[in-house]
Short mmCIF file of C-alpha atoms and ligand atoms in Angstrom, two decimals:
data_model
loop_
_atom_site.label_atom_id
_atom_site.label_comp_id
_atom_site.label_asym_id
_atom_site.label_seq_id
_atom_site.Cartn_x
_atom_site.Cartn_y
_atom_site.Cartn_z
CA MET A 1 14.28 -33.42 -18.36
CA THR A 2 15.92 -36.65 -17.81
CA SER A 3 13.56 -37.51 -14.85
CA PHE A 4 10.32 -37.29 -16.81
CA SER A 5 12.05 -39.30 -19.99
CA SER A 6 12.85 -42.74 -20.69
CA LEU A 7 15.18 -41.74 -23.56
CA LYS A 8 18.32 -40.35 -22.96
CA VAL A 9 19.04 -36.61 -23.39
CA LYS A 10 22.18 -36.98 -25.94
CA LYS A 11 19.50 -38.94 -28.24
CA PHE A 12 17.25 -36.44 -28.69
CA ARG A 13 18.16 -33.69 -31.83
CA GLU A 14 19.45 -30.77 -30.61
CA GLU A 15 16.66 -28.43 -31.97
CA ASP A 16 13.79 -31.24 -30.04
CA LEU A 17 15.51 -30.87 -26.84
CA TYR A 18 15.43 -27.25 -27.08
CA LEU A 19 11.61 -27.10 -27.90
CA PHE A 20 11.59 -29.23 -24.44
CA LEU A 21 13.60 -27.30 -22.46
CA ILE A 22 11.63 -24.20 -23.56
CA ALA A 23 8.27 -25.65 -22.88
CA ILE A 24 9.77 -26.94 -19.21
CA TYR A 25 11.22 -23.50 -18.52
CA SER A 26 7.55 -21.54 -19.36
CA ILE A 27 5.88 -24.63 -17.42
CA LEU A 28 8.01 -24.19 -14.53
CA PHE A 29 8.53 -19.92 -14.68
CA LEU A 30 5.92 -18.29 -16.84
CA ASP A 31 2.81 -17.08 -15.69
CA LYS A 32 1.25 -18.58 -19.07
CA PRO A 33 -1.60 -21.25 -18.46
CA ARG A 34 0.42 -24.42 -18.35
CA HIS A 35 -1.91 -26.34 -20.67
CA ALA A 36 -1.62 -23.78 -23.49
CA VAL A 37 2.17 -24.06 -23.00
CA VAL A 38 1.86 -28.01 -23.62
CA ASN A 39 -0.52 -27.51 -26.58
CA GLU A 40 1.77 -24.83 -28.24
CA ALA A 41 5.04 -27.37 -27.60
CA VAL A 42 2.88 -30.27 -29.68
CA GLU A 43 1.93 -28.04 -32.59
CA GLN A 44 5.38 -26.86 -33.00
CA MET A 45 6.63 -30.72 -32.67
CA LYS A 46 4.16 -31.47 -35.65
CA THR A 47 5.92 -29.50 -37.76
CA GLN A 48 9.08 -30.19 -36.38
CA ASN A 49 9.67 -33.66 -35.66
CA PRO A 50 6.36 -35.64 -36.15
CA LYS A 51 7.77 -38.73 -34.69
CA LEU A 52 8.01 -36.95 -31.59
CA VAL A 53 4.67 -36.06 -31.40
CA ALA A 54 2.96 -38.42 -28.44
CA MET A 55 6.18 -38.44 -26.57
CA THR A 56 6.14 -34.45 -26.44
CA ASN A 57 2.52 -35.13 -25.18
CA GLY A 58 3.50 -37.65 -22.48
CA ILE A 59 6.20 -36.01 -21.39
CA LEU A 60 4.68 -32.59 -20.67
CA ARG A 61 1.68 -34.02 -19.51
CA ASN A 62 3.62 -36.14 -17.00
CA ILE A 63 5.33 -33.17 -15.79
CA LEU A 64 1.77 -31.33 -15.32
CA ARG A 65 0.25 -33.89 -13.09
CA GLU A 66 3.76 -33.91 -10.78
CA GLU A 67 2.18 -32.60 -7.31
CA ASP A 68 5.21 -32.08 -6.17
CA LEU A 69 7.03 -30.85 -9.48
CA GLU A 70 8.91 -28.05 -7.23
CA GLU A 71 10.23 -30.25 -4.55
CA ARG A 72 11.22 -32.83 -7.24
CA ILE A 73 13.43 -30.16 -8.93
CA TYR A 74 14.63 -27.69 -6.28
CA GLY A 75 14.15 -30.32 -2.79
CA LYS A 76 17.46 -31.59 -3.80
CA MET A 77 19.76 -28.16 -4.63
CA ASP A 78 21.06 -25.80 -1.47
CA LEU A 79 18.69 -23.32 -0.40
CA LEU A 80 20.20 -19.98 -2.13
CA PRO A 81 20.40 -21.34 -5.78
CA ALA A 82 17.06 -23.08 -5.63
CA LEU A 83 15.37 -19.71 -4.71
CA GLU A 84 17.52 -18.00 -7.47
CA LYS A 85 16.44 -20.64 -10.24
CA LYS A 86 12.92 -20.89 -8.95
CA TYR A 87 12.20 -17.00 -8.51
CA GLY A 88 14.93 -15.68 -10.99
CA TYR A 89 16.47 -12.83 -8.46
CA PRO A 90 19.88 -11.99 -8.18
CA VAL A 91 21.82 -13.90 -5.36
CA GLU A 92 22.50 -10.98 -3.44
CA THR A 93 18.87 -9.80 -3.13
CA ILE A 94 18.04 -13.21 -2.23
CA LYS A 95 20.59 -13.54 0.41
CA LEU A 96 19.48 -9.86 1.50
CA PHE A 97 15.56 -11.41 2.15
CA LEU A 98 17.02 -14.91 4.00
CA GLN A 99 18.94 -12.71 6.65
CA GLU A 100 16.09 -10.62 7.42
CA LEU A 101 12.73 -12.91 6.99
CA GLY A 102 14.33 -16.61 7.08
CA PRO A 103 13.71 -19.08 4.57
CA GLU A 104 10.03 -19.58 4.93
CA LYS A 105 9.44 -15.98 4.99
CA THR A 106 11.47 -15.61 1.82
CA ASP A 107 10.02 -17.93 -0.27
CA GLU A 108 6.41 -16.76 0.53
CA LEU A 109 7.99 -13.02 -0.11
CA LEU A 110 9.16 -14.63 -3.67
CA ALA A 111 6.47 -16.68 -4.82
CA SER A 112 4.36 -13.32 -3.92
CA SER A 113 6.42 -11.60 -6.10
CA LYS A 114 5.12 -13.23 -9.24
CA GLU A 115 1.23 -12.82 -8.57
CA ALA A 116 -0.89 -10.15 -10.23
CA PRO A 117 -1.32 -7.06 -8.00
CA ARG A 118 -5.08 -6.19 -7.08
CA LEU A 119 -6.55 -3.18 -8.02
CA ASP A 120 -8.33 -1.79 -5.23
CA PHE A 121 -10.07 1.59 -5.37
CA LEU A 122 -10.80 4.52 -2.95
CA ILE A 123 -14.24 6.73 -3.60
CA LEU A 124 -13.88 10.18 -3.16
CA GLY A 125 -17.15 12.68 -3.64
CA ASP A 126 -20.68 11.06 -3.58
CA GLU A 127 -20.14 6.97 -3.11
CA ALA A 128 -23.50 6.69 -4.39
CA LYS A 129 -22.91 8.45 -7.68
CA ALA A 130 -19.79 6.87 -8.33
CA LEU A 131 -20.85 3.38 -7.56
CA ASP A 132 -23.47 4.13 -10.11
CA MET A 133 -20.69 5.44 -12.76
CA LEU A 134 -19.28 2.42 -12.59
CA GLU A 135 -21.86 0.01 -12.61
CA LYS A 136 -23.74 1.63 -15.43
CA GLU A 137 -20.53 1.29 -17.73
CA GLY A 138 -20.33 -2.58 -16.49
CA HIS A 139 -16.97 -2.94 -14.34
CA GLU A 140 -17.12 -5.56 -11.71
CA PHE A 141 -16.19 -4.60 -8.29
CA VAL A 142 -16.62 -5.42 -4.27
CA PRO A 143 -16.71 -3.87 -1.27
CA LEU A 144 -13.82 -3.93 1.60
CA PRO A 145 -13.62 -3.42 5.03
CA LEU A 146 -12.82 0.06 4.98
CA GLU A 147 -15.20 3.17 3.85
CA ARG A 148 -14.95 3.63 0.49
CA ALA A 149 -12.69 1.09 -0.15
CA TYR A 150 -13.53 -1.27 -3.41
CA GLN A 151 -11.76 -3.92 -5.28
CA MET A 152 -12.22 -4.53 -9.01
CA ILE A 153 -12.72 -7.82 -9.84
CA LYS A 154 -13.10 -7.04 -13.72
CA THR A 155 -13.12 -3.74 -16.33
CA ALA A 156 -12.53 -4.22 -19.94
CA LYS A 157 -11.20 -0.60 -19.79
CA SER A 158 -7.89 0.82 -19.33
CA LEU A 159 -8.07 2.67 -15.96
CA ASP A 160 -7.46 6.11 -17.15
CA GLN A 161 -10.62 5.62 -19.36
CA ILE A 162 -13.17 4.58 -16.82
CA GLU A 163 -15.69 7.54 -16.65
CA ALA A 164 -15.38 7.47 -13.07
CA TYR A 165 -11.67 7.71 -13.12
CA LYS A 166 -11.78 10.55 -15.25
CA GLN A 167 -14.34 12.83 -13.65
CA GLY A 168 -12.11 12.20 -10.11
CA GLN A 169 -14.63 10.11 -8.27
CA VAL A 170 -12.34 7.02 -7.83
CA TYR A 171 -8.67 6.62 -7.01
CA PHE A 172 -6.63 3.75 -7.30
CA GLN A 173 -4.72 2.76 -4.49
CA SER A 174 -3.85 -0.62 -2.83
CA PHE A 175 -6.37 -1.33 0.65
CA ALA A 176 -3.37 -1.67 2.44
CA SER A 177 -2.08 1.95 1.61
CA GLN A 178 -5.76 3.24 2.35
CA LYS A 179 -5.84 1.51 5.76
CA VAL A 180 -2.90 3.81 6.59
CA ALA A 181 -5.14 6.96 6.47
CA PHE A 182 -7.10 5.50 8.61
CA LEU A 183 -4.35 5.16 11.31
CA ILE A 184 -3.90 9.11 11.09
CA PRO A 185 -6.12 10.55 14.22
CA GLN A 186 -8.64 13.57 14.16
CA GLY A 187 -7.12 17.23 13.86
CA LYS A 188 -7.12 20.42 12.27
CA ASN A 189 -3.94 19.41 9.74
CA LEU A 190 -1.45 17.20 8.49
CA LEU A 191 1.62 17.49 6.89
CA ASP A 192 2.68 14.85 4.16
CA LEU A 193 6.28 14.70 3.38
CA CYS A 194 6.92 12.28 1.35
CA GLY A 195 3.74 12.60 -0.35
CA SER A 196 3.38 11.84 -4.15
CA PRO A 197 1.47 10.83 -6.09
CA GLY A 198 -0.73 11.93 -3.11
CA GLY A 199 -2.67 8.54 -2.25
CA LYS A 200 -2.70 8.71 1.61
CA SER A 201 -3.61 12.24 1.75
CA PHE A 202 -6.52 12.03 -0.86
CA ALA A 203 -7.77 9.01 1.48
CA LEU A 204 -7.67 11.23 4.53
CA LEU A 205 -9.61 13.56 2.72
CA ALA A 206 -11.75 11.30 1.53
CA LYS A 207 -13.00 10.35 5.42
CA ASP A 208 -12.08 14.01 6.88
CA PRO A 209 -12.63 16.73 3.89
CA GLN A 210 -12.17 19.65 6.39
CA ARG A 211 -8.50 18.62 7.34
CA GLU A 212 -6.08 21.21 5.96
CA ILE A 213 -3.26 19.34 4.45
CA THR A 214 0.59 20.74 3.08
CA ILE A 215 1.86 17.90 0.55
CA CYS A 216 5.54 17.89 -0.31
CA ASP A 217 8.12 15.97 -2.63
CA VAL A 218 11.39 16.32 -3.66
CA SER A 219 11.43 16.76 -7.27
CA GLU A 220 9.47 18.48 -9.84
CA ASP A 221 7.79 15.44 -11.67
CA LYS A 222 6.69 14.43 -8.67
CA ILE A 223 5.14 18.05 -7.21
CA ASP A 224 3.43 17.46 -11.39
CA ARG A 225 1.62 14.24 -10.39
CA ILE A 226 0.67 15.62 -7.31
CA ASN A 227 -1.10 18.62 -9.42
CA GLU A 228 -2.57 16.42 -11.82
CA ASN A 229 -4.11 14.09 -9.49
CA ILE A 230 -5.31 17.16 -7.14
CA HIS A 231 -6.77 18.92 -10.57
CA ARG A 232 -8.88 15.64 -11.88
CA LEU A 233 -9.85 14.69 -8.12
CA ASN A 234 -10.78 18.28 -7.30
CA LEU A 235 -9.36 18.62 -4.06
CA SER A 236 -7.67 21.94 -2.41
CA LEU A 237 -4.43 20.83 -0.77
CA ASP A 238 -1.28 23.28 -0.10
CA VAL A 239 1.52 21.48 -2.77
CA GLN A 240 5.20 22.43 -1.52
CA LYS A 241 8.33 21.07 -3.24
CA TRP A 242 10.66 20.43 -0.12
CA ASP A 243 13.25 17.73 0.71
CA ALA A 244 12.30 16.00 4.12
CA LEU A 245 15.92 15.92 4.80
CA ILE A 246 16.16 19.56 4.97
CA GLU A 247 14.73 21.03 8.05
CA ASN A 248 12.37 23.66 7.62
CA PRO A 249 11.80 26.10 10.44
CA GLN A 250 8.69 27.22 9.35
CA TRP A 251 7.01 24.38 10.05
CA PHE A 252 8.22 23.82 13.71
CA GLU A 253 5.41 22.33 15.66
CA SER A 254 2.77 23.80 13.34
CA PHE A 255 0.92 20.23 12.65
CA SER A 256 -1.28 17.91 14.88
CA SER A 257 0.12 14.81 12.34
CA VAL A 258 2.64 14.42 9.82
CA LEU A 259 3.18 11.61 7.81
CA LEU A 260 6.39 10.16 6.82
CA ASP A 261 5.65 7.77 4.18
CA ALA A 262 9.20 7.04 3.70
CA PRO A 263 11.14 6.05 0.52
CA CYS A 264 11.81 2.27 0.88
CA SER A 265 12.91 -0.81 -0.21
CA GLY A 266 9.58 -1.61 -1.53
CA THR A 267 10.14 -5.17 -0.76
CA GLY A 268 6.17 -5.29 0.19
CA VAL A 269 4.99 -4.46 -3.48
CA LEU A 270 7.26 -6.43 -5.34
CA HIS A 271 4.60 -7.77 -7.56
CA ARG A 272 4.11 -4.26 -8.36
CA GLN A 273 7.86 -4.13 -9.72
CA ARG A 274 7.97 -6.37 -12.77
CA GLY A 275 9.55 -9.24 -10.67
CA GLU A 276 12.56 -6.75 -9.79
CA SER A 277 13.64 -5.63 -6.66
CA LYS A 278 14.47 -1.69 -6.20
CA VAL A 279 17.48 -3.26 -3.55
CA LYS A 280 19.70 -5.18 -4.65
CA ASP A 281 22.10 -6.05 -2.07
CA LEU A 282 22.72 -4.88 1.43
CA SER A 283 24.55 -1.15 0.74
CA ASP A 284 21.22 -0.14 -0.94
CA ILE A 285 19.08 -1.28 2.01
CA ILE A 286 21.82 0.75 4.33
CA GLU A 287 21.38 3.71 2.39
CA LEU A 288 17.55 3.81 3.12
CA ILE A 289 18.33 3.20 6.49
CA HIS A 290 20.53 6.29 6.82
CA GLN A 291 17.46 8.40 4.69
CA GLN A 292 14.89 7.24 6.57
CA ARG A 293 16.40 8.30 10.08
CA GLN A 294 17.49 11.87 9.19
CA MET A 295 13.86 12.17 7.59
CA LEU A 296 12.24 10.88 10.97
CA ASP A 297 14.78 13.10 13.12
CA GLN A 298 13.22 16.44 10.71
CA ALA A 299 9.67 15.22 10.86
CA ALA A 300 9.65 15.16 14.65
CA LYS A 301 10.20 18.68 14.92
CA TYR A 302 7.20 19.88 13.20
CA VAL A 303 4.91 17.96 15.35
CA GLU A 304 3.14 20.04 17.70
CA GLU A 305 2.58 19.17 21.46
CA GLY A 306 0.07 16.43 21.83
CA GLY A 307 0.22 15.85 18.23
CA PHE A 308 1.11 12.52 15.90
CA LEU A 309 3.42 11.13 14.14
CA ILE A 310 2.96 8.27 11.47
CA TYR A 311 5.37 6.53 10.29
CA SER A 312 5.13 4.21 7.41
CA THR A 313 6.78 1.98 4.26
CA CYS A 314 5.88 -0.57 2.04
CA SER A 315 8.48 -2.10 3.24
CA ILE A 316 8.47 -5.55 4.77
CA LEU A 317 11.88 -5.68 6.32
CA LYS A 318 12.14 -4.96 9.93
CA SER A 319 15.53 -2.61 9.43
CA GLU A 320 13.48 -0.21 7.46
CA ASN A 321 10.51 -1.06 10.13
CA GLU A 322 10.41 -2.30 13.70
CA ASN A 323 14.05 -1.12 14.18
CA GLN A 324 13.67 2.14 12.77
CA VAL A 325 11.28 3.06 15.29
CA ASP A 326 13.24 1.94 18.14
CA TYR A 327 15.90 3.92 17.17
CA PHE A 328 13.88 6.87 16.88
CA LEU A 329 11.88 6.15 20.09
CA LYS A 330 15.35 6.03 21.88
CA ALA A 331 16.39 8.91 20.29
CA HIS A 332 13.36 11.11 20.48
CA GLU A 333 12.09 10.59 24.60
CA GLU A 334 9.48 13.30 23.70
CA PHE A 335 7.71 10.51 21.62
CA LYS A 336 5.60 7.42 22.91
CA LEU A 337 4.38 4.74 20.69
CA VAL A 338 0.40 4.92 20.46
CA ASP A 339 -1.50 1.40 20.63
CA LEU A 340 -3.14 0.69 17.67
CA GLY A 341 -5.63 -1.71 19.40
CA PRO A 342 -6.15 -5.24 20.18
CA SER A 343 -6.36 -6.74 16.78
CA LEU A 344 -3.30 -4.72 15.67
CA GLU A 345 0.12 -6.75 16.53
CA GLU A 346 2.71 -4.95 18.89
CA SER A 347 1.50 -1.68 17.77
CA PHE A 348 2.29 -2.12 14.22
CA TYR A 349 0.25 -2.55 11.44
CA LYS A 350 1.65 -5.19 9.50
CA THR A 351 0.57 -6.75 6.02
CA PHE A 352 2.36 -8.98 4.17
CA PRO A 353 1.96 -9.21 0.38
CA GLY A 354 0.32 -12.36 -1.10
CA LYS A 355 -2.76 -12.85 -2.97
CA GLY A 356 -2.11 -9.64 -5.12
CA GLU A 357 -2.04 -7.65 -1.51
CA ASP A 358 0.55 -5.27 -0.71
CA GLY A 359 2.80 -5.42 2.35
CA PHE A 360 2.97 -2.45 4.82
CA PHE A 361 3.90 -1.19 7.65
CA ALA A 362 2.83 2.05 9.82
CA CYS A 363 3.07 2.89 13.42
CA LEU A 364 1.57 5.92 15.27
CA MET A 365 3.93 8.08 17.54
CA GLU A 366 2.38 11.01 20.07
CA LYS A 367 4.63 13.92 20.92
CA LYS A 368 3.95 14.25 24.75
CA LYS A 369 2.70 17.28 26.31
CA VAL A 370 5.05 19.02 28.70
C1 LIG B 1 6.31 5.96 -1.07
S1 LIG B 1 6.32 6.98 -1.65
C2 LIG B 1 4.99 8.26 -1.16
C3 LIG B 1 3.81 7.70 -1.78
C4 LIG B 1 2.27 8.54 -1.25
N1 LIG B 1 2.72 8.96 0.17
C5 LIG B 1 0.99 7.89 -1.31
O1 LIG B 1 0.70 7.72 -0.38
O2 LIG B 1 0.74 8.40 -2.55
C6 LIG B 1 7.78 8.00 -1.16
C7 LIG B 1 7.77 9.42 -2.06
O3 LIG B 1 9.13 9.87 -1.01
C8 LIG B 1 9.45 10.81 -2.11
N2 LIG B 1 10.52 11.15 -1.70
C9 LIG B 1 12.23 10.52 -1.98
N3 LIG B 1 13.34 11.20 -1.36
C10 LIG B 1 12.48 12.28 -0.64
C11 LIG B 1 13.21 13.13 -0.29
N4 LIG B 1 14.45 13.62 0.36
N5 LIG B 1 12.23 14.29 0.44
C12 LIG B 1 10.68 14.35 -0.07
N6 LIG B 1 10.30 13.51 -0.84
C13 LIG B 1 11.11 12.24 -1.15
C14 LIG B 1 9.73 10.11 -3.57
O4 LIG B 1 9.67 10.82 -4.38
C15 LIG B 1 8.19 9.05 -3.28
O5 LIG B 1 7.41 9.50 -4.04
#
């Protein structure tokens, strides 16, 4: 405030000062259009203190014109308090991100968390018919570089009112998540250990309708969500309530692929969590890492010789991704990492969140034949 006004702060009446501070806060931290914030503040000042209308307009528009506004405000602060003020995340969470990602990537991650999520969808069933239904209802969408994947650009309806959704022709799921299903090699069957609400299994069935899928989750309400989706999409899967931490001898060496889409910090999808993080500090991550390892150890038992284990998370933290794969391959010499192709770095499928897209990690491990 002091850098943009020649009048000393203490000369303002308290209520006028608050009006300025609220407007400046809205410009900096809220998703509202910045010019609308200025107009609202000017209108409010007209009723509150008409003598300050021109000054309100002038100060706030000067702030809008400032090209390196963020640098001017945060540049002189230490990194941690600057990031805390800029993005509103707790210090402990930011410390954790800084430790894992370093300053630049932490800033990028936190900035991405304020963006609106992109609305992608997958088409099941007859693609031409589904596209026709969507067009006739007036939705605008574009294809994405993956079979049956599209991005919704504009829709006037809430998702559950879209006819193609109601009739089970489309399933809303991020492109990055759909892509994980495309890493699953051909095979007879699949065990989806942490499956609810079912997205990756559905994406696999869209490209491989013959696949026999057993899908599990730990709680009744999660199983209900899978069943609702299966019913609406008119699909057939074997649904079982099961805790992935517990061994199931009936499944030993029984699946050509096992997908462990593990519970994780969700740091790749902060933009879907209304600016909050599921993980608050190091202790949350340590607990998750422990669970993920236990689940990986169980999952390994269910893969048949020559079959595959797919490990994925919507986290961008190394401790939940690359380090877990490292741990697993050291503990399980019967598995080897599969090369995903020249375009994918170090055999891992990785995306960093930004422009509304999700951050994801996945890799493929093959159980050697003895
Ligand atoms: C990342 S989500 C799975 C998303 C799903 N694969 C999809 O693509 O729609 C992780 C799931 O793991 C489940 N989960 C957490 N702990 C579990 C456990 N001990 N056993 C089985 N599932 C568990 C959660 O309920 C959650 O639904």
